[in-house]
GROMACS .gro file of C-alpha atoms in nm:
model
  434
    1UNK     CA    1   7.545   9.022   9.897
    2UNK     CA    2   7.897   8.890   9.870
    3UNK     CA    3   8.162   9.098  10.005
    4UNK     CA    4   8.471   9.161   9.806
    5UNK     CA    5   8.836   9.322   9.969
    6UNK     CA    6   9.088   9.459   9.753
    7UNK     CA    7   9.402   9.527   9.838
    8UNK     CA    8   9.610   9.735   9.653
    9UNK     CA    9  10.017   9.807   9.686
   10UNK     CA   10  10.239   9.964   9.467
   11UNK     CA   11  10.214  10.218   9.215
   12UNK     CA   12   9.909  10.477   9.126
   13UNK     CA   13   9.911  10.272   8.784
   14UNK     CA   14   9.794   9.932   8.983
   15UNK     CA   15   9.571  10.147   9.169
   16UNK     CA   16   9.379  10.239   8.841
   17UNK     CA   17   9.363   9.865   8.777
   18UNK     CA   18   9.230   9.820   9.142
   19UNK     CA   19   8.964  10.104   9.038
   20UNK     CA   20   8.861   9.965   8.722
   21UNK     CA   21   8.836   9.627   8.890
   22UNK     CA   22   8.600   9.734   9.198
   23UNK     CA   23   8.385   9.918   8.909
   24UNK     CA   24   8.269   9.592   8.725
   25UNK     CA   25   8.263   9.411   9.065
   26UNK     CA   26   8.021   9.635   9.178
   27UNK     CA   27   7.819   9.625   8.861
   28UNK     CA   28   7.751   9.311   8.936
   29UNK     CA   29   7.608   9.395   9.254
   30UNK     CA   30   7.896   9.263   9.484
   31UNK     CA   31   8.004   9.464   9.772
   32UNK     CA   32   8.389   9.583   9.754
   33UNK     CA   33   8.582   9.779  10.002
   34UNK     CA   34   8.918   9.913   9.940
   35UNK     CA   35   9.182   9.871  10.203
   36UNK     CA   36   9.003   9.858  10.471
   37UNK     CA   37   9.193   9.887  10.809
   38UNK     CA   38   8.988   9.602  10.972
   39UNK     CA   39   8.897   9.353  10.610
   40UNK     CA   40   8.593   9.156  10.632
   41UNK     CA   41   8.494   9.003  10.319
   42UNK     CA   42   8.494   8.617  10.232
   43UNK     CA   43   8.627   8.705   9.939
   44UNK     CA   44   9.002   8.907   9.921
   45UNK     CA   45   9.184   9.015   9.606
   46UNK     CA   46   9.523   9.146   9.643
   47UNK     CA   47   9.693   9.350   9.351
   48UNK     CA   48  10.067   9.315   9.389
   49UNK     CA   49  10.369   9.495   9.354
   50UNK     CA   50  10.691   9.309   9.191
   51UNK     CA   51  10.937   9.624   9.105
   52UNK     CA   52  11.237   9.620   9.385
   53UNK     CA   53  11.268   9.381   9.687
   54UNK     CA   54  11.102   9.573   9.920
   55UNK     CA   55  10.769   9.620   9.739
   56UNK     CA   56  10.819   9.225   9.654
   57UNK     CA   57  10.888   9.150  10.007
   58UNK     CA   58  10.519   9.394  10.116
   59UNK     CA   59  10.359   9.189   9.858
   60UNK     CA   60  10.466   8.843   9.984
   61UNK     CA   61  10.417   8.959  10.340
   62UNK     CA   62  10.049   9.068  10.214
   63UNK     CA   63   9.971   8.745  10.063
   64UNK     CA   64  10.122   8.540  10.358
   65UNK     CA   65   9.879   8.759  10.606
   66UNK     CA   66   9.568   8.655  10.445
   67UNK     CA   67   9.715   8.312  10.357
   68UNK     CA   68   9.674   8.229  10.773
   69UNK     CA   69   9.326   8.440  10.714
   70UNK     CA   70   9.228   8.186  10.520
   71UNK     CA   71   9.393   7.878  10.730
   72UNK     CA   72   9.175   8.025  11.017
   73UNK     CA   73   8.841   8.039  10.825
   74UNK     CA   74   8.834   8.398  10.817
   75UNK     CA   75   8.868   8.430  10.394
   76UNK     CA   76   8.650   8.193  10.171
   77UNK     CA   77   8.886   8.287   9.867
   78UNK     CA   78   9.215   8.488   9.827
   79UNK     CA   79   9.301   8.564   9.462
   80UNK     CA   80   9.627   8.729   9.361
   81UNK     CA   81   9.686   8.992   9.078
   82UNK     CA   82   9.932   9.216   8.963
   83UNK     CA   83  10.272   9.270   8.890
   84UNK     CA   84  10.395   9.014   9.123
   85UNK     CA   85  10.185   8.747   9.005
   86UNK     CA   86  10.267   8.861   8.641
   87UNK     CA   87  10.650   8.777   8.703
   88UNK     CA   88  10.634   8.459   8.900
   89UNK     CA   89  10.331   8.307   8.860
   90UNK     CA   90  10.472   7.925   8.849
   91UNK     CA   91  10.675   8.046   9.152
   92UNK     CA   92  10.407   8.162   9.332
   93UNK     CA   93  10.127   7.872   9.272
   94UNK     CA   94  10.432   7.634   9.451
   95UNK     CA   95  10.473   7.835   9.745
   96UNK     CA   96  10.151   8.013   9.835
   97UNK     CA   97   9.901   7.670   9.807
   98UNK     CA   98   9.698   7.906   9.998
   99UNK     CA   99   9.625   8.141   9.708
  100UNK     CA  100   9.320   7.978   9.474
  101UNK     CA  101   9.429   8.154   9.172
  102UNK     CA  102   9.707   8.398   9.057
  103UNK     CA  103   9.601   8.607   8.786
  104UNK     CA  104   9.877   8.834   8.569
  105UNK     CA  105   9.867   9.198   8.561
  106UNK     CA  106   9.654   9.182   8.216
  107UNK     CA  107   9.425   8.876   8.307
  108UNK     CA  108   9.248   9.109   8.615
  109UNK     CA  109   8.922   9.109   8.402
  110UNK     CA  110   8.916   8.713   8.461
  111UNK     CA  111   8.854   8.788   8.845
  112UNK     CA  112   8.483   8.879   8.751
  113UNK     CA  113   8.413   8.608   8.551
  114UNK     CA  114   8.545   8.347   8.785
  115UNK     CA  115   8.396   8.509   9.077
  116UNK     CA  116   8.044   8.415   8.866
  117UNK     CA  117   7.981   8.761   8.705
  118UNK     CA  118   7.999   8.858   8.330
  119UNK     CA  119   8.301   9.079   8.259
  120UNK     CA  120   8.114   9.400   8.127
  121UNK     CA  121   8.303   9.599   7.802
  122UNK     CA  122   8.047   9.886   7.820
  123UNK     CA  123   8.212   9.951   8.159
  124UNK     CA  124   8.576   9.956   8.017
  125UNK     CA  125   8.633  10.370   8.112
  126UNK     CA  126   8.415  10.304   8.470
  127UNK     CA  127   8.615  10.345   8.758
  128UNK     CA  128   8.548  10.330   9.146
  129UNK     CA  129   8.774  10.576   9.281
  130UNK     CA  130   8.951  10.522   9.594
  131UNK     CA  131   9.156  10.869   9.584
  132UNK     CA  132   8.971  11.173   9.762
  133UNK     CA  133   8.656  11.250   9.517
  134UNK     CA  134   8.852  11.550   9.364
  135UNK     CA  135   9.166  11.401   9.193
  136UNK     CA  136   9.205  11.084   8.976
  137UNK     CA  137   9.500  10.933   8.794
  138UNK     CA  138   9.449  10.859   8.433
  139UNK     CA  139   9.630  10.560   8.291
  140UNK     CA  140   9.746  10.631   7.928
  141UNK     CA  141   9.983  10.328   7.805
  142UNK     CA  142  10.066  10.026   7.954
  143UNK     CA  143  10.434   9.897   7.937
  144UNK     CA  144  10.776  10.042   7.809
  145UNK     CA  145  10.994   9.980   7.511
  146UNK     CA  146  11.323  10.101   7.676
  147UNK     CA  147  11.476   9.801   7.859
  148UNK     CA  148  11.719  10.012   8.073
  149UNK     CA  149  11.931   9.768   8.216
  150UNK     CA  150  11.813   9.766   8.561
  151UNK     CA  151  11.434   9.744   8.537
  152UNK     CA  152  11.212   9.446   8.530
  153UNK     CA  153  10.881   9.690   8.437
  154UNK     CA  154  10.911   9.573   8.073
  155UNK     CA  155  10.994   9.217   8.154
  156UNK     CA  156  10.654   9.246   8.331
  157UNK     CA  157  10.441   9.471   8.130
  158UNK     CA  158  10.543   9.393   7.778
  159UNK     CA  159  10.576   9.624   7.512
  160UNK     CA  160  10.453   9.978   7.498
  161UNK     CA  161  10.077  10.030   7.433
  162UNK     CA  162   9.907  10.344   7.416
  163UNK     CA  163   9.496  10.379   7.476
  164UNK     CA  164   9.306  10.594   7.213
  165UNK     CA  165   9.272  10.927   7.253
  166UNK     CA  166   8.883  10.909   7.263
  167UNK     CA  167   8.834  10.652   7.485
  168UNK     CA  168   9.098  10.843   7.741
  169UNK     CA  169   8.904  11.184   7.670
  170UNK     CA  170   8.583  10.973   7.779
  171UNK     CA  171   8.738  10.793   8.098
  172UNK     CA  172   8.802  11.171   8.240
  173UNK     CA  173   8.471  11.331   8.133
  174UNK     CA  174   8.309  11.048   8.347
  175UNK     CA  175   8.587  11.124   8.625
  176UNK     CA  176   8.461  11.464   8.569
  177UNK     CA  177   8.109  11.372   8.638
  178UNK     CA  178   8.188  11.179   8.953
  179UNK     CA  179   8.385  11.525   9.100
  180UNK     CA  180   8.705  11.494   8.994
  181UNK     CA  181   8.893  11.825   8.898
  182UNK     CA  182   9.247  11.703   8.898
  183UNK     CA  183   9.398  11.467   8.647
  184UNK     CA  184   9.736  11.297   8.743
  185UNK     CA  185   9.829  11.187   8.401
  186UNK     CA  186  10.070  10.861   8.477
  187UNK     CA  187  10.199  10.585   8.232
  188UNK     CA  188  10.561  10.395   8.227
  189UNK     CA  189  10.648  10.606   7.976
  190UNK     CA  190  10.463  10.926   7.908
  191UNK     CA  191  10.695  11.031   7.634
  192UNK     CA  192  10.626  10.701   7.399
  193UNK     CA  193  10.247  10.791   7.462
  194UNK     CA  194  10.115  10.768   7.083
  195UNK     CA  195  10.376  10.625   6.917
  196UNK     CA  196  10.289  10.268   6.789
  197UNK     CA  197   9.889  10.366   6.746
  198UNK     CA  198   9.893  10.654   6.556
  199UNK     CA  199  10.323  10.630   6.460
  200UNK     CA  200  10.351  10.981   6.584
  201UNK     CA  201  10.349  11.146   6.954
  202UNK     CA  202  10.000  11.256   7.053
  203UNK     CA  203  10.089  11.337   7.428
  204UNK     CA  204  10.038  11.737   7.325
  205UNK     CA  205   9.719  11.652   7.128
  206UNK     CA  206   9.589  11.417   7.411
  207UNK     CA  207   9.646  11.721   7.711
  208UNK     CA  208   9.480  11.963   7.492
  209UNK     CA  209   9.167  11.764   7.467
  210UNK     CA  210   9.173  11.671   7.816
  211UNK     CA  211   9.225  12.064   7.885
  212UNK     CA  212   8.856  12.081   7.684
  213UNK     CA  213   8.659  11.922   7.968
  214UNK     CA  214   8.473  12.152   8.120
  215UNK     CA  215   8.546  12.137   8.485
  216UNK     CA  216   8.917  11.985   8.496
  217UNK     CA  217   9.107  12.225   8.606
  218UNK     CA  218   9.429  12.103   8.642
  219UNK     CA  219   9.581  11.811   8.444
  220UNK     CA  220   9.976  11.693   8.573
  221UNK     CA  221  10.242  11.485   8.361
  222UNK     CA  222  10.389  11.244   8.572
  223UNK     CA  223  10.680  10.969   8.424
  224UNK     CA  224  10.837  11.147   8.131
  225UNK     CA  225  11.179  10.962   7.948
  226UNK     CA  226  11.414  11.196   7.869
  227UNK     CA  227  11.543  11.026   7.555
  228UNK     CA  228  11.311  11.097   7.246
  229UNK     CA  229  11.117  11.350   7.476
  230UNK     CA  230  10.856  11.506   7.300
  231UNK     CA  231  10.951  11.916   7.289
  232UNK     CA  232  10.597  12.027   7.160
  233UNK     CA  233  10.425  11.945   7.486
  234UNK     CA  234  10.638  12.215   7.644
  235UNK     CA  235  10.423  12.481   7.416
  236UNK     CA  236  10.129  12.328   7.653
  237UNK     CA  237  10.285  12.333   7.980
  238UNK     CA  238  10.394  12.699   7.922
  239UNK     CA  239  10.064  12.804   7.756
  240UNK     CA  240   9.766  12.678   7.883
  241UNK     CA  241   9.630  12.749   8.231
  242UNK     CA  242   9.446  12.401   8.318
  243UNK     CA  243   9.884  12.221   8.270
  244UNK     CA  244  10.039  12.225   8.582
  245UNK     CA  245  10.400  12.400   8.613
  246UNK     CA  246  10.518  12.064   8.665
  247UNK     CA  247  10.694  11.741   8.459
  248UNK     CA  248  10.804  11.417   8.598
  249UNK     CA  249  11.102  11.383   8.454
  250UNK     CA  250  11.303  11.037   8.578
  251UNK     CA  251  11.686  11.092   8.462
  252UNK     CA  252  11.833  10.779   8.711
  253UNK     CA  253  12.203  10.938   8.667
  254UNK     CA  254  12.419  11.211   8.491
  255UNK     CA  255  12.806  11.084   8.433
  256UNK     CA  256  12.805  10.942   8.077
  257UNK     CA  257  12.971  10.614   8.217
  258UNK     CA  258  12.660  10.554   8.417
  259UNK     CA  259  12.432  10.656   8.129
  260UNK     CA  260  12.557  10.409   7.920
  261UNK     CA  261  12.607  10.117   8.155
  262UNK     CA  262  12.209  10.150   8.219
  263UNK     CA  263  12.124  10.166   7.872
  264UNK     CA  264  11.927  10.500   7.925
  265UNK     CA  265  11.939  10.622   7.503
  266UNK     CA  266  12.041  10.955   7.617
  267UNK     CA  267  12.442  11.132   7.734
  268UNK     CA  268  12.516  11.395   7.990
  269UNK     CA  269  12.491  11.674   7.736
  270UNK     CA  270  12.161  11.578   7.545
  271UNK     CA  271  12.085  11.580   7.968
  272UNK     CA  272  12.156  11.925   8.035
  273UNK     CA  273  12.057  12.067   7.682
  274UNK     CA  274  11.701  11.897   7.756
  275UNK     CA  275  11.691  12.072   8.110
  276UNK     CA  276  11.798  12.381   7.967
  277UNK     CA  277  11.523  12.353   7.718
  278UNK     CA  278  11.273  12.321   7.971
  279UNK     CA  279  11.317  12.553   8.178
  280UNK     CA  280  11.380  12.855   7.945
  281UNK     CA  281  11.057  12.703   7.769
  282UNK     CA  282  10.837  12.691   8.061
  283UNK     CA  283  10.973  12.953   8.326
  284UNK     CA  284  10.889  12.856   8.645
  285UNK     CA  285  10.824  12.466   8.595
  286UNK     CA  286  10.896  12.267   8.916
  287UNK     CA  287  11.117  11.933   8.783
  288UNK     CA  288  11.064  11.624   8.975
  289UNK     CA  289  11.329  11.350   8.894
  290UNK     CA  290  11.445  11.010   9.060
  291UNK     CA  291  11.824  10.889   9.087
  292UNK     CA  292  11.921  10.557   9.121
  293UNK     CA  293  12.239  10.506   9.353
  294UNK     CA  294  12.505  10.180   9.349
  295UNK     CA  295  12.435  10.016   8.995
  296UNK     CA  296  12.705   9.811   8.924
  297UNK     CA  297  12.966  10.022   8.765
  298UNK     CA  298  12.913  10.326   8.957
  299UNK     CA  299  13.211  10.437   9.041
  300UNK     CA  300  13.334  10.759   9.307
  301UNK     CA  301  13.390  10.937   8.994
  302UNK     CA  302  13.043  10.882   8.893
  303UNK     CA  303  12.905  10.951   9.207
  304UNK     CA  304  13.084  11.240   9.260
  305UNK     CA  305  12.954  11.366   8.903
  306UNK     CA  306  12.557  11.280   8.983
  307UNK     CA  307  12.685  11.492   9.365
  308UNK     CA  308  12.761  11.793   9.174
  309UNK     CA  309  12.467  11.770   8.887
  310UNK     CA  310  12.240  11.777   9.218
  311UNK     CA  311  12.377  12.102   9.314
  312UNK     CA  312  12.386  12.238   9.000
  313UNK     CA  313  12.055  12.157   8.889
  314UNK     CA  314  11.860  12.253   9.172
  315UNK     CA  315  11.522  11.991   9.112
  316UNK     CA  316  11.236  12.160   9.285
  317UNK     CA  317  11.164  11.770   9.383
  318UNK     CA  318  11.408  11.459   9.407
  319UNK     CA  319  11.389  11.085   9.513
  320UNK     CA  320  11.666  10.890   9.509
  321UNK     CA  321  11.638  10.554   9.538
  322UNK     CA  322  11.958  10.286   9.624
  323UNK     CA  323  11.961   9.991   9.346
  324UNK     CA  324  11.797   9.661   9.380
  325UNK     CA  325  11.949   9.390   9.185
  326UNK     CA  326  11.607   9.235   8.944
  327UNK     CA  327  11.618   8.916   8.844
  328UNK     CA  328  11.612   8.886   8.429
  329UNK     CA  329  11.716   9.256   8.379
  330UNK     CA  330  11.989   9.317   8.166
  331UNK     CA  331  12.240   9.455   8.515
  332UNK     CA  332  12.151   9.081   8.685
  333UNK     CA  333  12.252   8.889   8.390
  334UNK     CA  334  12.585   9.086   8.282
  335UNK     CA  335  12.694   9.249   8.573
  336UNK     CA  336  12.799   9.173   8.953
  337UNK     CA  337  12.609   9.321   9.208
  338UNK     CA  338  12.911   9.418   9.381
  339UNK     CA  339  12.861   9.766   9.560
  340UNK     CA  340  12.808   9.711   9.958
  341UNK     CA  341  12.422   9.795  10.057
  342UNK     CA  342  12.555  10.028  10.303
  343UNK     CA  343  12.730  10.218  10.008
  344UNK     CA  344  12.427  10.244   9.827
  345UNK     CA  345  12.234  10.411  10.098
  346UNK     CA  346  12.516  10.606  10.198
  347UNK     CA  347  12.511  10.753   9.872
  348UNK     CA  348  12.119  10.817   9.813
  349UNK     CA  349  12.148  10.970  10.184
  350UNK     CA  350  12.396  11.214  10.067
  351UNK     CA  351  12.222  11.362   9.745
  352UNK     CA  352  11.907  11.364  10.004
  353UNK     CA  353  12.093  11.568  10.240
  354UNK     CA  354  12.196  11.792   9.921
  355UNK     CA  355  11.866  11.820   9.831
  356UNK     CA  356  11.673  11.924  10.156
  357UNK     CA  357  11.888  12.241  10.149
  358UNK     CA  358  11.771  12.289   9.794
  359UNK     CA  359  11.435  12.227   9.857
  360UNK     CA  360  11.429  12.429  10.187
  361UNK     CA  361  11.546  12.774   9.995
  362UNK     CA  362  11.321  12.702   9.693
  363UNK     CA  363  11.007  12.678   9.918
  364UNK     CA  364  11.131  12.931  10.133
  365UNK     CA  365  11.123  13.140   9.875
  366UNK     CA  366  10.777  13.120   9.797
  367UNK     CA  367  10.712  13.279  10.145
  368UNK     CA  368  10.498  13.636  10.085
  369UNK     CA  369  10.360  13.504   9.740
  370UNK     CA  370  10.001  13.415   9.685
  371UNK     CA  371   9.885  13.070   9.531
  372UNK     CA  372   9.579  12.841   9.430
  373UNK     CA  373   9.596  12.546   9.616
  374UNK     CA  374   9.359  12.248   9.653
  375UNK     CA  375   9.266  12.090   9.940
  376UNK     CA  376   9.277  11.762  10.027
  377UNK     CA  377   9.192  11.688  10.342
  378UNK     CA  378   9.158  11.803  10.724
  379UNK     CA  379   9.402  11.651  10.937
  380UNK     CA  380   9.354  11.712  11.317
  381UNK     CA  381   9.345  12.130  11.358
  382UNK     CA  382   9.467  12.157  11.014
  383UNK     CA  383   9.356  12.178  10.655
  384UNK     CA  384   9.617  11.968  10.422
  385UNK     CA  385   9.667  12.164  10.051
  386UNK     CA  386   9.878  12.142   9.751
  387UNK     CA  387  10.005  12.365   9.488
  388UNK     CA  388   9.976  12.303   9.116
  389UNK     CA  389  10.347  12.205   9.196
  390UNK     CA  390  10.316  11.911   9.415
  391UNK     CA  391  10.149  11.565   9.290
  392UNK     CA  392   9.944  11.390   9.583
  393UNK     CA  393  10.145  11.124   9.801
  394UNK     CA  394  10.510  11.193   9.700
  395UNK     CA  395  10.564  11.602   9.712
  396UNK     CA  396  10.522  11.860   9.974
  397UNK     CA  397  10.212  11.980  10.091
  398UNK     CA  398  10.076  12.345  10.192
  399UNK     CA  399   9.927  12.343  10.576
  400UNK     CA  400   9.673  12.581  10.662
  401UNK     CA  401   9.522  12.626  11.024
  402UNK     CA  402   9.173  12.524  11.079
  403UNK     CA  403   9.050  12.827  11.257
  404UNK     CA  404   8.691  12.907  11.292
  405UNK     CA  405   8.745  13.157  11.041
  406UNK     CA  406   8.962  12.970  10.831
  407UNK     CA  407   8.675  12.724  10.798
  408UNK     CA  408   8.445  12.953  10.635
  409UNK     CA  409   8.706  13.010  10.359
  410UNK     CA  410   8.830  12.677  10.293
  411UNK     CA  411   8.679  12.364  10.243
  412UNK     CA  412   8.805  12.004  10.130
  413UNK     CA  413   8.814  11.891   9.773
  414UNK     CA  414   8.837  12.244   9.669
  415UNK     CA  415   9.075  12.516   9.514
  416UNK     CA  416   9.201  12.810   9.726
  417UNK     CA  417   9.407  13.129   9.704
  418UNK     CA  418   9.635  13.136  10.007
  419UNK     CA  419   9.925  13.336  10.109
  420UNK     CA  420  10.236  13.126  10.210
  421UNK     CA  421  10.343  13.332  10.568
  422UNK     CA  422  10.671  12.995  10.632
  423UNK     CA  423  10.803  12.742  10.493
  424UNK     CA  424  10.977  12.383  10.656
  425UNK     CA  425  11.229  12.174  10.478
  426UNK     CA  426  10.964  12.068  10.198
  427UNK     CA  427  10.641  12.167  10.357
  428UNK     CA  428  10.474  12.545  10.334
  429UNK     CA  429  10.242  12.736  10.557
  430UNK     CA  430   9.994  12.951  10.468
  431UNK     CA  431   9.648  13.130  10.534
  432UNK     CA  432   9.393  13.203  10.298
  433UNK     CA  433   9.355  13.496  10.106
  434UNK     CA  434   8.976  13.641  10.099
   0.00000   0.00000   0.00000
């Protein structure tokens, strides 16, 4: 049997690729591991990141790694997918002689066929998970129509392009079967979700019927555009038990200068009117949102507006990430990437700073109250939980002791009621409730 390692880096949506991939692989009757700390197949595939220099820099360094694997007889073949490979393909096939084929982020399916196996269409909503058995993400559109001016995702991805409702609906009732009771609902663009198949937004109808499967329990909107947002799914979020109190909601920035220099469709007031909205729509909703620090243009003014919108707004969750000048985008070709690096991360540390003391009094405030959780894993004496507030890998978690009576009432890959008794900067505390 011929042993297949995939490597994936980046985002959950290349992870769902990586999943569907390892599904038809193993169809075939190949066997695939998933980053495995110690690889050991003949055969590696690597699914690559191309977003911001440093994931482009982990992906080169990836492909470079197994590149002296293969020198050194230890990989038979080392194929290449992904965004990377999407955006510099030509690039790539010059440098990396190593690499026997680079396939784009679309042309994954050609993997199986090269690798002598018949690409299987009955097998299109099959998935081998590589998350813990009891959350998935869904995928529901590929690509983004937006072109703000500093990202390459559409340069890489293409146009927006939503999968039907049905054959999403049947992708989680399998997910269902396999154990899954979580649904991270993820595309580029969750508000566009509909749009050019059925010329209307369907991302209400869509979590409804999702809400139907017997078993899900809780189903979380992750990647929302603010511009064009669609307002009926906040009848959902508010209503029905199985939504999550939670919306990723990216903004980037807040000063109207800044808003239009990165071609984000949307001012400071439609901003605040939208948050407004939300929240008296869906009291207690925890907001995560990303910032982008340094684009060219930003000036102390600016900054000093997106310092104060931090305070004001309070996010229950925040990233804020320093900006990387990408090749193509609209920023690279019209403006000069002229604000010092250290600036930039000067900046993105300060709203951080800002934001730990939000986030420390939010969760602190949670302290006494009693919530479902579900658990993820044990980690050394501990059990390792979330709330329907915090999506896997990026927000805080809830830590519970492991005690020998602790371990009657909780076990992994299953929901809880707990009691928070403390709370850190970001992480809670708590003991369950019997």
């Amino acid at each position: 049997m011929e042993t297949v390692d995939i490597i994936s880096l980046g985002c959950s949506k290349n992870l769902v690729d990586s999943e569907a991939l390892m599904a038809q692989l193993k169809a075939a009757g190949m066997e695939v591991h998933h980053d495995p700390k110690r690889p050991t197949g003949k055969i590696v595939v690597i699914n690559t990141c191309g977003f911001i220099g440093d994931a482009k820099e982990e992906s080169i360094d990836t492909i470079l790694q197994f590149a002296e694997a293969k020198k050194r007889g230890r990989v038979k073949r080392l194929l290449v997918m992904g965004c990377l490979s999407q955006r510099y393909a030509p690039e790539l096939r010059e440098a990396l002689p190593e690499v026997d084929k680079f396939y784009g982020k679309f042309k994954w399916q050609d993997i199986i066929t090269d690798l002598g196996h018949n690409f299987r269409r009955d097998l299109v909503t099959e998935r081998s998970l590589t998350t813990p058995k009891h959350y998935a993400y869904l995928k529901i559109s590929e690509g983004c129509n937006r072109f703000c001016s500093y990202c390459a995702i559409p340069l890489i991805t293409g146009r927006h392009t939503s999968r039907p409702v049905e054959e999403l609906v049947e992708e989680a009732t399998k997910l269902r079967d396999k154990g899954v009771r979580e649904l991270q609902i993820i595309a580029q663009d969750l508000s566009s979700y509909g749009l050019d198949l059925y010329k209307e937004s369907k991302l209400a109808e869509l979590t409804d019927r999702l809400s139907e499967i017997e078993g899900i329990e809780w189903i979380r909107l992750h990647y929302a555009y603010p511009a064009d947002f669609p307002m009926d799914i906040l009848q959902k979020i508010a209503s029905n038990p199985k939504v999550c109190l939670y919306l990723d909601l990216a903004l980037q920035h807040i000063s109207d200068n800044m808003l239009s220099i990165m071609r984000r469709h949307i001012t400071k007031e439609q901003t605040l009117n939208l948050l407004k909205t939300i929240r008296e729509q869906v009291p207690g909703i925890h907001i995560r949102t990303t910032l982008i620090t340094g684009h060219p243009g930003e000036t102390e003014e600016d900054f000093a507006e997106l310092v104060e919108f931090v305070k004001e707004a309070r996010f229950e969750r925040l990233g804020v990430f320093p900006y990387s000048h990408e090749e193509d985008t609209y920023s690279y070709k019209h403006y000069e990437d002229n604000i010092p690096d250290e600036v930039k991360q000067a900046r993105a540390d300060e709203i951080m700073a800002i934001q730990t003391e939000i986030s420390h009094e939010i969760q602190a405030s949670k302290i006494g109250s009693v919530l479902k959780v579900i658990v993820d894993r044990k980690e050394g004496d501990n059990f390792i939980a979330r709330t329907e507030f915090d999506s896997p890998e990026v927000d805080p978690e809830v830590i519970i002791p492991a005690t020998p009576e602790n371990k009657k009432l909780i076990k992994v890959g299953h929901f809880a009621q707990v009691r928070i008794t403390d709370a850190e900067d970001y992480d809670l505390f708590a003991e369950p409730v019997c």
